[in-house]
mmCIF file of C-alpha atoms in Angstrom:
data_model
loop_
_atom_site.group_PDB
_atom_site.id
_atom_site.type_symbol
_atom_site.label_atom_id
_atom_site.label_comp_id
_atom_site.label_asym_id
_atom_site.label_seq_id
_atom_site.Cartn_x
_atom_site.Cartn_y
_atom_site.Cartn_z
ATOM 1 C CA GLY U 1473 -17.000 6.718 10.561
ATOM 2 C CA ALA U 1474 -14.226 6.778 11.486
ATOM 3 C CA GLY U 1475 -12.251 4.913 8.919
ATOM 4 C CA VAL U 1476 -11.666 4.936 4.359
ATOM 5 C CA SER U 1477 -14.935 3.000 3.724
ATOM 6 C CA GLN U 1478 -15.112 0.528 0.272
ATOM 7 C CA SER U 1479 -17.812 -0.304 -1.492
ATOM 8 C CA PRO U 1480 -18.881 -3.031 -2.257
ATOM 9 C CA SER U 1481 -16.317 -5.508 0.051
ATOM 10 C CA ASN U 1482 -17.343 -7.935 -3.667
ATOM 11 C CA LYS U 1483 -18.128 -6.957 -7.291
ATOM 12 C CA VAL U 1484 -18.846 -9.616 -9.506
ATOM 13 C CA THR U 1485 -19.383 -8.325 -13.241
ATOM 14 C CA GLU U 1486 -19.261 -10.296 -16.293
ATOM 15 C CA LYS U 1487 -16.415 -9.264 -18.948
ATOM 16 C CA GLY U 1488 -17.857 -6.296 -20.900
ATOM 17 C CA LYS U 1489 -20.149 -4.284 -18.047
ATOM 18 C CA ASP U 1490 -19.037 -0.978 -16.590
ATOM 19 C CA VAL U 1491 -18.825 -0.916 -12.850
ATOM 20 C CA GLU U 1492 -18.166 1.569 -10.680
ATOM 21 C CA LEU U 1493 -16.008 1.300 -6.795
ATOM 22 C CA ARG U 1494 -16.410 3.752 -4.271
ATOM 23 C CA CYS U 1495 -14.811 4.946 -1.574
ATOM 24 C CA ASP U 1496 -14.838 7.140 1.175
ATOM 25 C CA PRO U 1497 -12.016 8.252 2.871
ATOM 26 C CA ILE U 1498 -11.567 10.114 6.201
ATOM 27 C CA SER U 1499 -13.171 13.014 7.066
ATOM 28 C CA GLY U 1500 -10.477 15.760 6.310
ATOM 29 C CA HIS U 1501 -8.239 14.351 5.066
ATOM 30 C CA THR U 1502 -6.455 16.023 1.723
ATOM 31 C CA ALA U 1503 -4.351 12.767 -0.393
ATOM 32 C CA LEU U 1504 -6.348 10.433 -1.770
ATOM 33 C CA TYR U 1505 -5.189 7.235 -3.468
ATOM 34 C CA TRP U 1506 -6.038 4.670 -5.265
ATOM 35 C CA TYR U 1507 -3.943 0.750 -5.073
ATOM 36 C CA ARG U 1508 -4.650 -2.306 -6.484
ATOM 37 C CA GLN U 1509 -3.299 -5.678 -5.416
ATOM 38 C CA SER U 1510 -4.074 -8.590 -7.810
ATOM 39 C CA LEU U 1511 -3.117 -12.186 -6.885
ATOM 40 C CA GLY U 1512 -0.399 -13.189 -5.424
ATOM 41 C CA GLN U 1513 1.162 -9.550 -5.962
ATOM 42 C CA GLY U 1514 2.289 -6.576 -4.429
ATOM 43 C CA LEU U 1515 -0.652 -3.165 -4.296
ATOM 44 C CA GLU U 1516 0.062 -1.724 -7.936
ATOM 45 C CA PHE U 1517 -0.399 1.821 -7.835
ATOM 46 C CA LEU U 1518 -3.081 3.686 -9.520
ATOM 47 C CA ILE U 1519 -4.173 7.299 -9.065
ATOM 48 C CA TYR U 1520 -2.985 10.278 -6.779
ATOM 49 C CA PHE U 1521 -4.938 12.651 -5.283
ATOM 50 C CA GLN U 1522 -4.094 16.027 -3.323
ATOM 51 C CA GLY U 1523 -6.819 18.573 -2.322
ATOM 52 C CA ASN U 1524 -6.618 20.645 -5.234
ATOM 53 C CA SER U 1525 -3.951 20.232 -7.679
ATOM 54 C CA ALA U 1526 -4.191 17.862 -11.024
ATOM 55 C CA PRO U 1527 -5.093 14.124 -9.799
ATOM 56 C CA ASP U 1528 -1.914 12.485 -10.683
ATOM 57 C CA LYS U 1529 -2.414 9.038 -12.880
ATOM 58 C CA SER U 1530 0.527 7.603 -14.251
ATOM 59 C CA GLY U 1531 -0.485 4.419 -12.249
ATOM 60 C CA LEU U 1532 -3.581 3.678 -14.869
ATOM 61 C CA PRO U 1533 -3.327 0.816 -16.631
ATOM 62 C CA SER U 1534 -5.333 1.830 -20.008
ATOM 63 C CA ASP U 1535 -6.966 3.846 -20.282
ATOM 64 C CA ARG U 1536 -10.441 2.313 -19.215
ATOM 65 C CA PHE U 1537 -10.251 2.653 -15.815
ATOM 66 C CA SER U 1538 -10.952 6.954 -14.702
ATOM 67 C CA ALA U 1539 -11.252 8.015 -10.661
ATOM 68 C CA GLU U 1540 -12.869 11.401 -10.022
ATOM 69 C CA ARG U 1541 -12.893 12.958 -6.456
ATOM 70 C CA THR U 1542 -15.933 15.076 -5.835
ATOM 71 C CA GLY U 1543 -15.752 18.171 -3.424
ATOM 72 C CA GLY U 1544 -12.230 17.334 -2.060
ATOM 73 C CA SER U 1545 -14.389 13.880 -0.564
ATOM 74 C CA VAL U 1546 -15.177 10.737 -1.788
ATOM 75 C CA SER U 1547 -13.899 9.384 -4.780
ATOM 76 C CA THR U 1548 -15.322 7.357 -7.503
ATOM 77 C CA LEU U 1549 -12.803 4.786 -10.213
ATOM 78 C CA THR U 1550 -14.843 2.967 -13.123
ATOM 79 C CA ILE U 1551 -13.711 0.388 -14.886
ATOM 80 C CA GLN U 1552 -15.662 0.190 -18.054
ATOM 81 C CA ARG U 1553 -15.120 -2.574 -21.037
ATOM 82 C CA THR U 1554 -14.282 -5.416 -17.605
ATOM 83 C CA GLN U 1555 -11.698 -7.185 -19.027
ATOM 84 C CA GLN U 1556 -10.473 -9.911 -16.283
ATOM 85 C CA GLU U 1557 -7.787 -9.071 -15.639
ATOM 86 C CA ASP U 1558 -8.614 -6.638 -14.291
ATOM 87 C CA SER U 1559 -9.649 -9.029 -11.017
ATOM 88 C CA ALA U 1560 -7.539 -8.091 -8.313
ATOM 89 C CA VAL U 1561 -9.429 -6.591 -5.440
ATOM 90 C CA TYR U 1562 -8.738 -2.058 -5.540
ATOM 91 C CA LEU U 1563 -7.722 -0.298 -1.690
ATOM 92 C CA CYS U 1564 -8.676 3.432 -1.036
ATOM 93 C CA ALA U 1565 -6.417 4.778 1.475
ATOM 94 C CA SER U 1566 -6.063 8.639 3.000
ATOM 95 C CA SER U 1567 -3.815 10.433 4.122
ATOM 96 C CA LEU U 1568 -4.133 13.695 6.217
ATOM 97 C CA TYR U 1569 -2.220 15.754 3.971
ATOM 98 C CA GLY U 1570 0.506 14.424 0.454
ATOM 99 C CA GLY U 1571 3.880 13.508 0.918
ATOM 100 C CA TYR U 1572 6.997 13.934 3.701
ATOM 101 C CA GLY U 1573 5.521 12.746 6.989
ATOM 102 C CA THR U 1574 2.636 10.775 6.294
ATOM 103 C CA GLU U 1575 1.001 7.837 7.369
ATOM 104 C CA ALA U 1576 -1.730 6.058 4.990
ATOM 105 C CA PHE U 1577 -5.034 4.756 6.218
ATOM 106 C CA PHE U 1578 -6.014 2.164 4.088
ATOM 107 C CA GLY U 1579 -9.628 0.169 3.462
ATOM 108 C CA GLN U 1580 -10.914 -3.444 3.722
ATOM 109 C CA GLY U 1581 -10.609 -2.859 0.047
ATOM 110 C CA THR U 1582 -13.256 -3.707 -2.538
ATOM 111 C CA ARG U 1583 -12.616 -8.007 -4.500
ATOM 112 C CA LEU U 1584 -13.560 -7.153 -7.824
ATOM 113 C CA THR U 1585 -14.421 -10.845 -10.052
ATOM 114 C CA VAL U 1586 -14.738 -10.755 -13.342
ATOM 115 C CA VAL U 1587 -15.809 -13.703 -15.304
ATOM 116 C CA ASP Y 195 10.344 0.582 -13.310
ATOM 117 C CA GLN Y 196 10.058 -1.102 -10.272
ATOM 118 C CA GLN Y 197 11.628 2.043 -7.500
ATOM 119 C CA VAL Y 198 11.021 -0.373 -4.276
ATOM 120 C CA LYS Y 199 11.520 -3.514 -3.820
ATOM 121 C CA GLN Y 200 11.739 -5.870 -1.844
ATOM 122 C CA ASN Y 201 12.840 -9.152 -3.308
ATOM 123 C CA SER Y 202 12.024 -11.999 -0.236
ATOM 124 C CA PRO Y 203 8.057 -12.997 -1.458
ATOM 125 C CA SER Y 204 8.954 -14.918 2.129
ATOM 126 C CA LEU Y 205 10.236 -15.085 5.758
ATOM 127 C CA SER Y 206 9.624 -18.439 8.306
ATOM 128 C CA VAL Y 207 10.910 -17.468 11.791
ATOM 129 C CA GLN Y 208 10.248 -19.769 14.901
ATOM 130 C CA GLU Y 209 8.411 -17.751 17.598
ATOM 131 C CA GLY Y 210 10.781 -15.917 20.290
ATOM 132 C CA ARG Y 211 13.574 -15.473 17.426
ATOM 133 C CA ILE Y 212 14.123 -12.259 15.585
ATOM 134 C CA SER Y 213 12.413 -10.872 12.597
ATOM 135 C CA ILE Y 214 14.330 -9.340 9.545
ATOM 136 C CA LEU Y 215 12.589 -7.943 7.048
ATOM 137 C CA ASN Y 216 14.409 -5.942 4.298
ATOM 138 C CA CYS Y 217 13.358 -3.289 1.432
ATOM 139 C CA ASP Y 218 15.663 -1.233 -1.377
ATOM 140 C CA TYR Y 219 14.674 1.264 -3.377
ATOM 141 C CA THR Y 220 15.931 3.787 -6.164
ATOM 142 C CA ASN Y 221 14.733 6.617 -6.505
ATOM 143 C CA SER Y 222 16.757 9.200 -4.198
ATOM 144 C CA MET Y 223 14.465 11.925 -3.426
ATOM 145 C CA PHE Y 224 12.526 9.458 -1.199
ATOM 146 C CA ASP Y 225 12.429 11.224 1.712
ATOM 147 C CA TYR Y 226 10.332 9.354 3.969
ATOM 148 C CA PHE Y 227 9.762 5.280 4.677
ATOM 149 C CA LEU Y 228 6.951 3.566 6.561
ATOM 150 C CA TRP Y 229 6.002 -0.684 6.910
ATOM 151 C CA TYR Y 230 2.787 -1.964 6.772
ATOM 152 C CA LYS Y 231 1.175 -5.736 8.479
ATOM 153 C CA LYS Y 232 -1.504 -7.224 6.098
ATOM 154 C CA TYR Y 233 -3.700 -9.702 6.904
ATOM 155 C CA PRO Y 234 -6.149 -11.946 4.417
ATOM 156 C CA ALA Y 235 -8.779 -9.783 3.506
ATOM 157 C CA GLU Y 236 -8.261 -6.871 5.083
ATOM 158 C CA GLY Y 237 -6.909 -3.744 3.798
ATOM 159 C CA PRO Y 238 -2.680 -2.898 5.053
ATOM 160 C CA THR Y 239 -2.548 -1.481 8.360
ATOM 161 C CA PHE Y 240 0.333 0.962 9.197
ATOM 162 C CA LEU Y 241 2.886 0.111 11.527
ATOM 163 C CA ILE Y 242 6.240 1.585 11.915
ATOM 164 C CA SER Y 243 7.968 4.870 9.232
ATOM 165 C CA ILE Y 244 10.946 7.014 9.667
ATOM 166 C CA SER Y 245 12.375 9.890 7.297
ATOM 167 C CA SER Y 246 15.494 10.262 5.987
ATOM 168 C CA ILE Y 247 17.065 12.390 7.916
ATOM 169 C CA LYS Y 248 16.846 9.424 10.272
ATOM 170 C CA ASP Y 249 18.730 5.906 10.301
ATOM 171 C CA LYS Y 250 16.205 4.104 13.116
ATOM 172 C CA ASN Y 251 12.968 4.381 14.981
ATOM 173 C CA GLU Y 252 12.144 1.719 16.946
ATOM 174 C CA ASP Y 253 8.653 1.134 18.259
ATOM 175 C CA GLY Y 254 8.008 -2.067 21.078
ATOM 176 C CA ARG Y 255 9.057 -5.151 18.907
ATOM 177 C CA PHE Y 256 9.544 -3.390 15.973
ATOM 178 C CA THR Y 257 12.718 -1.123 14.770
ATOM 179 C CA VAL Y 258 13.213 -0.061 11.248
ATOM 180 C CA PHE Y 259 16.662 0.972 10.316
ATOM 181 C CA LEU Y 260 17.676 3.210 7.896
ATOM 182 C CA ASN Y 261 20.901 3.014 5.503
ATOM 183 C CA LYS Y 262 20.584 6.255 2.793
ATOM 184 C CA SER Y 263 23.827 5.189 1.383
ATOM 185 C CA ALA Y 264 22.891 2.090 0.322
ATOM 186 C CA LYS Y 265 18.957 2.678 -0.560
ATOM 187 C CA HIS Y 266 18.154 0.148 2.732
ATOM 188 C CA LEU Y 267 15.488 -0.352 5.116
ATOM 189 C CA SER Y 268 15.016 -2.879 7.270
ATOM 190 C CA LEU Y 269 12.632 -3.901 9.092
ATOM 191 C CA HIS Y 270 13.220 -5.920 12.420
ATOM 192 C CA ILE Y 271 10.752 -7.630 14.487
ATOM 193 C CA VAL Y 272 12.180 -9.025 18.259
ATOM 194 C CA PRO Y 273 11.060 -10.983 19.766
ATOM 195 C CA SER Y 274 8.835 -12.584 17.092
ATOM 196 C CA GLN Y 275 5.186 -13.843 17.261
ATOM 197 C CA PRO Y 276 3.030 -15.912 16.015
ATOM 198 C CA GLY Y 277 0.811 -12.973 14.911
ATOM 199 C CA ASP Y 278 3.249 -11.279 13.701
ATOM 200 C CA SER Y 279 2.688 -13.790 10.707
ATOM 201 C CA ALA Y 280 0.541 -11.670 7.966
ATOM 202 C CA VAL Y 281 2.749 -9.969 4.328
ATOM 203 C CA TYR Y 282 4.619 -6.797 5.319
ATOM 204 C CA PHE Y 283 4.868 -4.317 2.726
ATOM 205 C CA CYS Y 284 7.316 -0.550 2.911
ATOM 206 C CA ALA Y 285 7.410 1.664 1.187
ATOM 207 C CA ALA Y 286 8.004 5.332 0.014
ATOM 208 C CA SER Y 287 7.046 8.737 -0.446
ATOM 209 C CA ALA Y 288 8.655 11.509 -2.636
ATOM 210 C CA ARG Y 289 5.505 13.235 -3.528
ATOM 211 C CA ARG Y 290 3.336 9.714 -3.542
ATOM 212 C CA LEU Y 291 3.136 6.165 -1.453
ATOM 213 C CA THR Y 292 4.946 3.615 -3.892
ATOM 214 C CA PHE Y 293 5.499 0.298 -2.268
ATOM 215 C CA GLY Y 294 7.165 -2.803 -2.850
ATOM 216 C CA GLU Y 295 6.303 -6.039 -3.143
ATOM 217 C CA GLY Y 296 5.674 -7.613 0.190
ATOM 218 C CA THR Y 297 6.766 -10.334 1.653
ATOM 219 C CA GLN Y 298 4.731 -12.887 3.218
ATOM 220 C CA LEU Y 299 5.913 -13.287 7.221
ATOM 221 C CA THR Y 300 5.636 -17.112 9.113
ATOM 222 C CA VAL Y 301 5.721 -17.159 12.458
ATOM 223 C CA ASN Y 302 6.363 -20.441 13.826
ATOM 224 C CA PRO Y 303 4.848 -21.247 17.468
#
């Protein structure tokens, strides 16, 4: 597709279970971001991949969160032992290259609900 | 440490009037600034951007102003339309994008 694709669009999981969220960026984009938006909050940065550089993981809230990007394309965000405070919309974005001069394009998000 | 701040969580204006959304930042390394618009249940969409070497960029009804000495960014929408009602996020880039908390704009008919 032409845009950033995220799956699933909605996910309900039980507390303590692991979840995987997937992001397919725009083809050819070297930079990929994960953000989350909790109810009534802004966009919280989670992790940033840029080409072959080591990812910027400074936004991951705990060691239960991890992400990988395979082959410089598809990315998976994994949350282990989910907690209720993990409930949020998880947004993925990609840009042609990171940093100066490029805008990021967002997917529609995955709404995660932990019950 | 909130490096990009939007101090107004909401703004309400009448159709046809000007909407002014504000954003402040603290990191002097930011060199590119963007505004995004977000409708409910959708991802943010890019609206307009400005480089740190400029102080104004205009695109139709949307104009972004940058005051580097004050570390202040603003988005002007004129004339405002009901379809502009959305959450507006400002973002700043050094190596990666950092977003503000967003401002809910409501344009009343």
